[in-house]
């Protein structure tokens, strides 16, 4: 079997850093280590970028200073992050809501940076089911930015990605052949308005409501990224 970014073997979890040395993190109960023996086979589609090489002695709490969330929502964010490193779902859909000026896109790209970094971390919604299937084949963490509306087909497909179910699309350049993707993926969505209206998707979602950041508390994006780089291995 092959995996994308996160895999499992003999009761352990394996994380592909996607670095040039093919380094994996082997996570066993109570410990983790860096390995290059590669007991788990990963695929690396175009667009994936490398995770920081982890070092011991760090904490997830270091990420708290970079996310515009309340203390009560921080617990939900931690749960979502940990869930993304489970090799087998189901996975929740994280829905980030807030007005302009709440740093929703920065929130999305920051989480993506530590879970499944990509050359295009924040993307617009797909136009059809085939576009979503292609995205899920090539990306571990599905992240869509600045949504204003979720059509019924998109809502149903996100439910399938969350808890499992085949996504069927027509093969390119054919009328009768179909492509079937049976995969589970963690998902992040963000938008100003409440975009999820169907109850089946709401039941699979974690909702975060971000508050507007006061002018005096804003940080320059380049400075923020430099600070993130400094603590990323921890």
Coordinates of N, CA, C and O in Angstrom, one line a residue, residues 22-145:
X22 N 14.1 12.1 1.9 CA 13.0 11.1 2.1 C 12.9 10.7 3.6 O 12.7 9.6 3.9
X23 N 13.0 11.7 4.4 CA 12.9 11.5 5.9 C 11.5 11.3 6.3 O 10.6 12.0 5.8
X24 N 11.3 10.3 7.1 CA 10.0 10.1 7.7 C 10.1 10.2 9.2 O 11.2 10.0 9.8
X25 N 9.0 10.6 9.8 CA 8.9 10.6 11.3 C 8.1 9.3 11.7 O 6.9 9.2 11.2
X26 N 8.7 8.5 12.5 CA 8.0 7.3 13.0 C 7.5 7.6 14.4 O 8.2 8.0 15.3
X27 N 6.2 7.5 14.5 CA 5.5 7.9 15.7 C 4.9 6.6 16.3 O 4.0 6.0 15.8
X28 N 5.4 6.2 17.5 CA 5.0 5.1 18.2 C 4.4 5.5 19.5 O 4.6 6.7 19.9
X29 N 3.7 4.7 20.3 CA 3.1 5.1 21.5 C 4.1 5.7 22.5 O 5.0 5.0 22.9
X30 N 4.0 7.0 22.8 CA 4.9 7.6 23.7 C 6.2 8.1 23.2 O 7.0 8.7 23.9
X31 N 6.5 8.0 21.9 CA 7.8 8.5 21.4 C 7.7 8.7 19.9 O 6.8 8.2 19.2
X32 N 8.7 9.4 19.3 CA 8.8 9.5 17.9 C 10.3 9.6 17.5 O 11.2 9.9 18.4
X33 N 10.7 9.3 16.3 CA 12.0 9.4 15.9 C 12.1 9.7 14.4 O 11.1 9.4 13.6
X34 N 13.2 10.3 13.9 CA 13.4 10.5 12.5 C 14.1 9.3 11.9 O 15.1 8.7 12.4
X35 N 13.6 8.8 10.7 CA 14.1 7.6 10.1 C 14.3 7.8 8.6 O 13.6 8.7 8.0
X36 N 15.1 7.1 8.0 CA 15.3 7.2 6.5 C 15.3 5.8 5.9 O 15.7 5.6 4.8
X37 N 14.8 4.8 6.7 CA 14.7 3.4 6.2 C 13.5 3.2 5.4 O 13.4 2.2 4.6
X38 N 12.5 4.1 5.5 CA 11.3 4.1 4.7 C 10.5 2.8 4.7 O 10.4 2.1 3.6
X39 N 10.0 2.3 5.8 CA 9.2 1.1 5.9 C 7.8 1.3 5.2 O 7.1 0.4 4.8
X40 N 7.4 2.6 5.1 CA 6.1 3.0 4.5 C 6.4 3.7 3.2 O 7.3 4.6 3.1
X41 N 5.7 3.3 2.1 CA 5.8 3.9 0.8 C 4.8 5.1 0.6 O 3.6 4.9 0.8
X42 N 5.4 6.2 0.3 CA 4.6 7.4 0.1 C 4.7 7.9 -1.4 O 5.7 7.7 -2.0
X43 N 3.6 8.4 -1.8 CA 3.6 9.1 -3.1 C 3.7 10.6 -2.9 O 3.4 11.1 -1.8
X44 N 4.3 11.3 -3.8 CA 4.6 12.7 -3.7 C 4.1 13.5 -4.9 O 4.9 13.7 -5.9
X45 N 2.9 13.8 -5.0 CA 2.4 14.6 -6.1 C 3.1 15.9 -6.2 O 3.6 16.4 -5.2
X46 N 3.0 16.5 -7.4 CA 3.6 17.9 -7.6 C 2.8 18.9 -6.7 O 1.6 18.8 -6.5
X47 N 3.6 19.8 -6.2 CA 3.0 20.8 -5.4 C 3.2 20.7 -3.9 O 3.1 21.7 -3.1
X48 N 3.5 19.5 -3.4 CA 3.8 19.3 -2.0 C 5.1 19.9 -1.7 O 6.1 19.8 -2.4
X49 N 5.3 20.5 -0.5 CA 6.5 21.1 0.0 C 6.9 20.4 1.3 O 6.0 19.8 1.9
X50 N 8.1 20.7 1.8 CA 8.6 20.0 2.9 C 8.1 20.6 4.2 O 8.0 21.8 4.4
X51 N 7.8 19.7 5.2 CA 7.5 20.1 6.5 C 8.9 20.4 7.2 O 9.9 19.8 6.8
X52 N 8.9 21.2 8.3 CA 10.1 21.4 9.0 C 10.5 20.1 9.7 O 9.7 19.3 10.1
X53 N 11.9 19.9 9.8 CA 12.4 18.8 10.5 C 12.2 19.0 12.0 O 12.7 19.9 12.6
X54 N 11.4 18.1 12.7 CA 11.1 18.4 14.1 C 12.3 18.2 15.0 O 13.2 17.4 14.7
X55 N 12.3 18.9 16.1 CA 13.3 18.7 17.1 C 12.5 18.5 18.5 O 11.4 18.9 18.6
X56 N 13.2 17.8 19.4 CA 12.6 17.5 20.7 C 12.5 18.7 21.5 O 13.3 19.7 21.4
X57 N 11.6 18.6 22.5 CA 11.5 19.7 23.5 C 10.5 20.8 23.2 O 10.4 21.8 23.9
X58 N 9.8 20.6 22.1 CA 8.8 21.7 21.7 C 7.5 21.5 22.2 O 7.2 20.6 23.1
X59 N 6.5 22.2 21.8 CA 5.1 22.1 22.2 C 4.2 22.7 21.2 O 4.5 23.7 20.5
X60 N 3.0 22.1 21.1 CA 2.0 22.7 20.2 C 1.5 24.1 20.7 O 1.0 24.9 19.9
X61 N 1.7 24.3 22.0 CA 1.3 25.6 22.6 C 2.0 26.8 21.9 O 1.5 27.9 21.9
X62 N 3.2 26.6 21.3 CA 3.9 27.7 20.6 C 3.1 28.2 19.5 O 3.3 29.4 19.1
X63 N 2.2 27.4 18.9 CA 1.4 27.8 17.8 C 0.3 28.8 18.2 O -0.2 29.6 17.4
X64 N 0.0 28.8 19.5 CA -1.2 29.6 20.0 C -1.0 31.1 19.6 O -2.0 31.8 19.3
X65 N 0.2 31.6 19.7 CA 0.5 33.0 19.5 C 0.3 33.5 18.1 O 0.2 34.7 17.8
X66 N 0.1 32.5 17.2 CA 0.0 32.9 15.7 C -1.4 32.7 15.2 O -1.6 33.0 14.0
X67 N -2.3 32.3 16.0 CA -3.7 32.1 15.5 C -4.6 33.0 16.3 O -4.6 33.0 17.5
X68 N -5.5 33.6 15.5 CA -6.5 34.5 16.1 C -7.7 33.7 16.5 O -8.8 33.8 15.9
X69 N -7.6 33.0 17.6 CA -8.7 32.2 18.2 C -8.9 32.5 19.6 O -7.9 32.8 20.3
X70 N -10.1 32.3 20.1 CA -10.3 32.4 21.6 C -9.8 31.2 22.3 O -9.4 30.2 21.7
X71 N -9.7 31.3 23.6 CA -9.1 30.2 24.4 C -10.0 28.9 24.3 O -9.5 27.8 24.2
X72 N -11.3 29.1 24.2 CA -12.2 27.9 24.1 C -12.0 27.3 22.7 O -12.1 26.0 22.6
X73 N -11.9 28.1 21.7 CA -11.7 27.5 20.3 C -10.3 26.9 20.1 O -10.1 26.1 19.3
X74 N -9.3 27.4 20.9 CA -8.0 26.8 20.8 C -8.0 25.3 21.0 O -7.3 24.5 20.4
X75 N -8.8 24.8 22.0 CA -8.9 23.4 22.3 C -9.4 22.7 21.0 O -8.9 21.6 20.7
X76 N -10.4 23.3 20.3 CA -10.9 22.6 19.1 C -9.8 22.6 18.0 O -9.8 21.6 17.2
X77 N -9.1 23.7 17.9 CA -8.0 23.7 16.9 C -7.0 22.6 17.2 O -6.5 21.9 16.2
X78 N -6.6 22.4 18.4 CA -5.6 21.4 18.8 C -6.2 20.0 18.4 O -5.5 19.1 17.9
X79 N -7.5 19.8 18.7 CA -8.1 18.5 18.3 C -8.1 18.3 16.8 O -7.8 17.2 16.4
X80 N -8.4 19.3 16.1 CA -8.3 19.2 14.6 C -7.0 18.9 14.1 O -6.8 18.0 13.3
X81 N -5.9 19.6 14.6 CA -4.6 19.3 14.2 C -4.1 17.9 14.5 O -3.6 17.2 13.6
X82 N -4.4 17.4 15.7 CA -4.0 16.0 16.0 C -4.8 15.0 15.1 O -4.2 14.0 14.7
X83 N -6.0 15.3 14.8 CA -6.8 14.5 14.0 C -6.3 14.3 12.6 O -6.4 13.3 11.9
X84 N -5.6 15.4 12.1 CA -5.0 15.4 10.8 C -3.9 14.4 10.6 O -3.5 14.0 9.5
X85 N -3.3 14.0 11.7 CA -2.2 13.1 11.7 C -2.6 11.7 12.0 O -1.7 10.8 12.2
X86 N -3.9 11.4 12.0 CA -4.4 10.0 12.1 C -4.4 9.5 10.6 O -4.9 10.1 9.7
X87 N -3.8 8.3 10.4 CA -3.7 7.8 9.0 C -5.0 7.4 8.5 O -5.2 7.2 7.3
X88 N -6.0 7.1 9.4 CA -7.3 6.6 8.9 C -8.4 7.5 9.6 O -8.3 7.8 10.7
X89 N -9.4 7.9 8.7 CA -10.4 8.8 9.2 C -11.5 8.1 10.0 O -11.2 6.9 10.5
X90 N -12.6 8.7 10.3 CA -13.1 9.9 9.7 C -12.4 11.2 10.2 O -11.8 11.2 11.3
X91 N -12.5 12.3 9.4 CA -11.9 13.5 9.8 C -13.0 14.6 9.8 O -13.9 14.6 9.0
X92 N -12.9 15.6 10.7 CA -13.8 16.7 10.7 C -13.5 17.7 9.7 O -12.4 17.8 9.2
X93 N -14.5 18.5 9.4 CA -14.3 19.7 8.5 C -14.2 20.9 9.4 O -15.1 21.2 10.2
X94 N -13.1 21.6 9.3 CA -12.9 22.8 10.1 C -13.4 24.0 9.3 O -12.9 24.3 8.2
X95 N -14.4 24.7 9.9 CA -15.0 25.8 9.2 C -14.6 27.1 9.9 O -15.0 27.3 11.1
X96 N -13.9 28.0 9.3 CA -13.4 29.2 9.9 C -14.2 30.4 9.4 O -14.2 30.7 8.1
X97 N -14.9 31.1 10.2 CA -15.8 32.1 9.8 C -15.4 33.4 10.5 O -14.8 33.4 11.6
X98 N -15.6 34.6 9.8 CA -15.3 35.9 10.4 C -15.3 36.9 9.4 O -15.2 36.7 8.2
X99 N -15.5 38.2 9.8 CA -15.6 39.3 8.9 C -14.2 39.6 8.4 O -13.2 39.0 8.7
X100 N -14.2 40.5 7.4 CA -12.9 41.0 6.9 C -12.0 41.6 8.0 O -12.5 42.3 8.8
X101 N -10.8 41.2 8.1 CA -9.9 41.7 9.1 C -9.7 40.8 10.3 O -9.2 41.1 11.3
X102 N -10.2 39.5 10.1 CA -10.0 38.5 11.2 C -8.9 37.5 10.9 O -8.7 36.6 11.7
X103 N -8.2 37.7 9.8 CA -7.0 36.9 9.5 C -7.4 35.5 9.2 O -6.7 34.5 9.6
X104 N -8.5 35.3 8.5 CA -9.0 33.9 8.2 C -8.0 33.2 7.2 O -7.6 32.0 7.4
X105 N -7.5 33.9 6.2 CA -6.6 33.3 5.3 C -5.3 33.0 5.9 O -4.7 31.9 5.7
X106 N -4.8 33.9 6.8 CA -3.5 33.6 7.5 C -3.7 32.4 8.4 O -2.8 31.6 8.6
X107 N -4.9 32.3 9.1 CA -5.2 31.1 9.9 C -5.1 29.8 9.1 O -4.4 28.9 9.5
X108 N -5.7 29.8 7.9 CA -5.7 28.6 7.0 C -4.3 28.3 6.6 O -3.9 27.1 6.7
X109 N -3.5 29.3 6.1 CA -2.2 29.0 5.6 C -1.2 28.6 6.7 O -0.3 27.8 6.5
X110 N -1.4 29.1 7.9 CA -0.6 28.7 9.1 C -0.8 27.2 9.4 O 0.2 26.5 9.6
X111 N -2.1 26.8 9.5 CA -2.3 25.4 9.8 C -1.8 24.5 8.7 O -1.2 23.5 8.9
X112 N -2.0 24.9 7.5 CA -1.5 24.2 6.3 C 0.0 24.0 6.4 O 0.6 23.0 6.0
X113 N 0.7 25.0 6.8 CA 2.2 25.0 6.9 C 2.7 23.9 7.8 O 3.8 23.4 7.6
X114 N 1.9 23.6 8.8 CA 2.4 22.6 9.8 C 1.7 21.2 9.6 O 2.0 20.3 10.4
X115 N 0.9 21.1 8.7 CA 0.2 19.8 8.5 C 0.5 19.2 7.1 O 1.0 18.1 7.0
X116 N 0.3 20.0 6.0 CA 0.5 19.6 4.7 C 0.9 20.7 3.8 O 0.1 21.2 3.0
X117 N 2.1 21.3 3.9 CA 2.5 22.5 3.2 C 2.4 22.3 1.7 O 2.7 21.2 1.2
X118 N 2.1 23.3 1.0 CA 2.0 23.2 -0.5 C 2.4 24.5 -1.1 O 2.4 25.6 -0.5
X119 N 2.7 24.5 -2.4 CA 3.1 25.7 -3.1 C 1.9 26.6 -3.3 O 2.0 27.8 -3.5
X120 N 0.7 26.1 -3.2 CA -0.6 26.9 -3.2 C -1.4 26.5 -2.0 O -2.3 25.7 -2.1
X121 N -1.1 27.1 -0.8 CA -1.7 26.6 0.4 C -3.2 27.0 0.5 O -4.0 26.2 1.1
X122 N -3.7 28.1 0.0 CA -5.0 28.5 0.0 C -5.6 28.6 -1.4 O -5.1 29.3 -2.2
X123 N -6.6 27.8 -1.6 CA -7.1 27.7 -3.0 C -8.6 28.0 -3.1 O -9.4 27.9 -2.1
X124 N -9.1 28.4 -4.3 CA -10.5 28.6 -4.5 C -11.2 27.3 -4.6 O -10.6 26.2 -4.9
X125 N -12.5 27.3 -4.5 CA -13.3 26.1 -4.5 C -13.3 25.5 -5.9 O -13.2 26.2 -6.9
X126 N -13.4 24.1 -6.1 CA -13.4 23.5 -7.4 C -14.7 23.8 -8.1 O -15.7 24.1 -7.5
X127 N -14.6 23.7 -9.4 CA -15.8 24.0 -10.2 C -16.7 22.8 -10.3 O -17.9 23.0 -10.6
X128 N -16.2 21.6 -10.2 CA -17.0 20.4 -10.3 C -16.4 19.3 -9.5 O -15.4 19.4 -8.9
X129 N -17.1 18.1 -9.6 CA -16.7 17.0 -8.8 C -15.3 16.4 -9.2 O -14.6 15.9 -8.4
X130 N -15.0 16.6 -10.5 CA -13.8 16.1 -11.0 C -12.6 16.9 -10.4 O -11.6 16.4 -10.0
X131 N -12.8 18.2 -10.3 CA -11.8 19.1 -9.7 C -11.5 18.7 -8.3 O -10.4 18.7 -7.8
X132 N -12.6 18.4 -7.5 CA -12.4 18.0 -6.1 C -11.7 16.7 -6.0 O -10.8 16.5 -5.2
X133 N -12.0 15.7 -6.9 CA -11.4 14.4 -6.9 C -9.9 14.5 -7.2 O -9.1 13.9 -6.6
X134 N -9.5 15.4 -8.2 CA -8.1 15.6 -8.5 C -7.4 16.2 -7.3 O -6.3 15.8 -6.9
X135 N -8.0 17.1 -6.6 CA -7.4 17.7 -5.4 C -7.2 16.7 -4.3 O -6.1 16.7 -3.7
X136 N -8.2 15.8 -4.1 CA -8.0 14.8 -3.0 C -7.0 13.8 -3.4 O -6.4 13.2 -2.5
X137 N -6.8 13.5 -4.6 CA -5.8 12.5 -5.0 C -4.4 13.1 -4.8 O -3.4 12.3 -4.6
X138 N -4.2 14.4 -4.8 CA -2.9 15.0 -4.8 C -2.6 15.8 -3.5 O -1.5 16.4 -3.4
X139 N -3.5 15.9 -2.6 CA -3.3 16.7 -1.4 C -3.9 16.0 -0.2 O -5.0 15.4 -0.2
X140 N -3.2 16.0 0.9 CA -3.6 15.4 2.2 C -4.7 16.3 2.9 O -5.7 15.8 3.2
X141 N -4.3 17.5 3.0 CA -5.2 18.5 3.7 C -5.9 19.3 2.6 O -5.2 20.1 2.0
X142 N -7.2 19.2 2.5 CA -8.0 20.0 1.5 C -8.3 21.4 2.2 O -8.9 21.4 3.3
X143 N -7.9 22.5 1.6 CA -8.1 23.8 2.2 C -8.6 24.7 1.1 O -8.0 25.0 0.1
X144 N -9.8 25.3 1.4 CA -10.5 26.2 0.4 C -10.7 27.6 1.1 O -11.3 27.6 2.2
X145 N -10.3 28.6 0.4 CA -10.3 30.0 1.0 C -11.4 30.8 0.4 O -11.8 30.7 -0.8

